[in-house]
GROMACS .gro file of C-alpha atoms in nm:
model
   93
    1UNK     CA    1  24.171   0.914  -7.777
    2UNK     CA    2  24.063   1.189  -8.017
    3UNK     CA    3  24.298   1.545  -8.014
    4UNK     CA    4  24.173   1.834  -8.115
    5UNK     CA    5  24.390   2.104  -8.218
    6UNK     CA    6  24.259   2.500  -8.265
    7UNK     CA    7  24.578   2.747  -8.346
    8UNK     CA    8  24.548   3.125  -8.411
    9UNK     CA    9  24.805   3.430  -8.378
   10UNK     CA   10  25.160   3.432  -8.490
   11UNK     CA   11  25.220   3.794  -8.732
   12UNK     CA   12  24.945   3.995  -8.624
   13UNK     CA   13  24.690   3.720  -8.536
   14UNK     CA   14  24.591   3.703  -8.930
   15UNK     CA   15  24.392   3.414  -9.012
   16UNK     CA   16  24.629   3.258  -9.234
   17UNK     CA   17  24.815   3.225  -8.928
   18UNK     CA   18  24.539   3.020  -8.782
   19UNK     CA   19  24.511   2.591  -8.787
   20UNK     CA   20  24.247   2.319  -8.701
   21UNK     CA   21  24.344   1.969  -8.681
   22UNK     CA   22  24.141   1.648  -8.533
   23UNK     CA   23  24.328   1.330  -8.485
   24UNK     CA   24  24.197   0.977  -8.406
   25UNK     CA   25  24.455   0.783  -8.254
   26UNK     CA   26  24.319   0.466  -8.308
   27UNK     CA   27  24.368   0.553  -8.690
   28UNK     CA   28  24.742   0.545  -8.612
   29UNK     CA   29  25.052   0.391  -8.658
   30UNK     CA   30  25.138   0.191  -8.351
   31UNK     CA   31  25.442   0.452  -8.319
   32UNK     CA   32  25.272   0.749  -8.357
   33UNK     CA   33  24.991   0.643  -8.178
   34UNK     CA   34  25.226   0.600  -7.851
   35UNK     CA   35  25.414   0.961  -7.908
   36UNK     CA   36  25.085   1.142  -7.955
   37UNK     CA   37  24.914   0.966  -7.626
   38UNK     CA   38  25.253   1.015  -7.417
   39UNK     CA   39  25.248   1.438  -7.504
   40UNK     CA   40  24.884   1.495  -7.552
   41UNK     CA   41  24.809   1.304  -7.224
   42UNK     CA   42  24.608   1.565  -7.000
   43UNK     CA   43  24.822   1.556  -6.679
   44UNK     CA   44  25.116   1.660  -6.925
   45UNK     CA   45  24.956   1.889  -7.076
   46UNK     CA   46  24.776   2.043  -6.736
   47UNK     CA   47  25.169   2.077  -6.596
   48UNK     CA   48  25.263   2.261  -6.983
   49UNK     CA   49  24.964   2.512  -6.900
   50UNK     CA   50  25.099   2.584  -6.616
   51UNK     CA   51  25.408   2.721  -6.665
   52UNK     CA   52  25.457   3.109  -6.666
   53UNK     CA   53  25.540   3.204  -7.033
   54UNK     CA   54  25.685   3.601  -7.109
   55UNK     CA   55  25.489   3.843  -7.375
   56UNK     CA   56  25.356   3.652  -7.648
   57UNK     CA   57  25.304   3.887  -7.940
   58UNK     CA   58  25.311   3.753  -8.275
   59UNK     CA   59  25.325   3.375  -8.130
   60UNK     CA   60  25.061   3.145  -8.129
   61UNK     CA   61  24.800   3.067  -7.906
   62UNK     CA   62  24.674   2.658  -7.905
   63UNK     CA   63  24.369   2.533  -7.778
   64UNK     CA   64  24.409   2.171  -7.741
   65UNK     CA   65  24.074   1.952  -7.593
   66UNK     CA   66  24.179   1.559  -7.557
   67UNK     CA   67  23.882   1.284  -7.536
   68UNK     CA   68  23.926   0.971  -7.418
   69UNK     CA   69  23.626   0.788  -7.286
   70UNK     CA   70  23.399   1.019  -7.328
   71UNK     CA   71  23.565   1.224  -7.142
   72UNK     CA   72  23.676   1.589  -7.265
   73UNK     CA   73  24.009   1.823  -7.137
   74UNK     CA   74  24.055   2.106  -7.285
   75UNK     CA   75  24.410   2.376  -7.247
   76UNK     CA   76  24.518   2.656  -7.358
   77UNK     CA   77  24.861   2.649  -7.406
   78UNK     CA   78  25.112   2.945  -7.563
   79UNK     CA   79  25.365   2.884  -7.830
   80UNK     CA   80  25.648   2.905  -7.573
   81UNK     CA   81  25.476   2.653  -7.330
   82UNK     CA   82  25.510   2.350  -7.599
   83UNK     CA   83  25.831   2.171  -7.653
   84UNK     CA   84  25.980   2.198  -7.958
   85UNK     CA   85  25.926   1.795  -7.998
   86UNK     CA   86  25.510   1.841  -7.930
   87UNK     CA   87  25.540   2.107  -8.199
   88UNK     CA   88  25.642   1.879  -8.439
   89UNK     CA   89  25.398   1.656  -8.385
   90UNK     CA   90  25.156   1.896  -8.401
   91UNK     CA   91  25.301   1.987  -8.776
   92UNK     CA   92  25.283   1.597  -8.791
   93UNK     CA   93  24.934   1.530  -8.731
   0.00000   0.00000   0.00000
């Protein structure tokens, strides 16, 4: 499984505010493998992109694609629609 990771916004969407991060899990720790496949897994992060979020100014806006098997899903997900613990992997990865 490969995560991709595109981040832009938070204090007036300026581009230091903005990340990009690609992961490989299978170059992963056996524990941090697991975590990352468990939250990044599409279904969980379909149901995350689902949920209604409030105004979103100066938050950030992550684009998140997941492919496994040649296979690509890609979300859109706002700040306030990750769990604090996904953030920190995120900051992790």
């Amino acid at each position: 499984m490969i995560i991709e990771i595109a981040a832009q916004g938070g204090f007036g969407g300026i581009p230091a505010a903005s990340l990009h991060k690609t992961i490989d899990l299978a170059d992963q720790p056996e524990q941090m493998r697991q975590e990352l496949s468990d939250a990044f897994e599409p279904v969980e992060l379909a149901r995350l992109a689902s949920q209604p979020c409030g105004p979103d100014a100066d938050r950030m806006t992550y684009r998140i694609t997941v492919t496994e098997d040649r296979q690509s899903h890609s979300f859109t997900l706002k700040e306030q629609q990750i769990p604090p613990d996904m953030l920190d992997l995120i900051d992790q990865m």
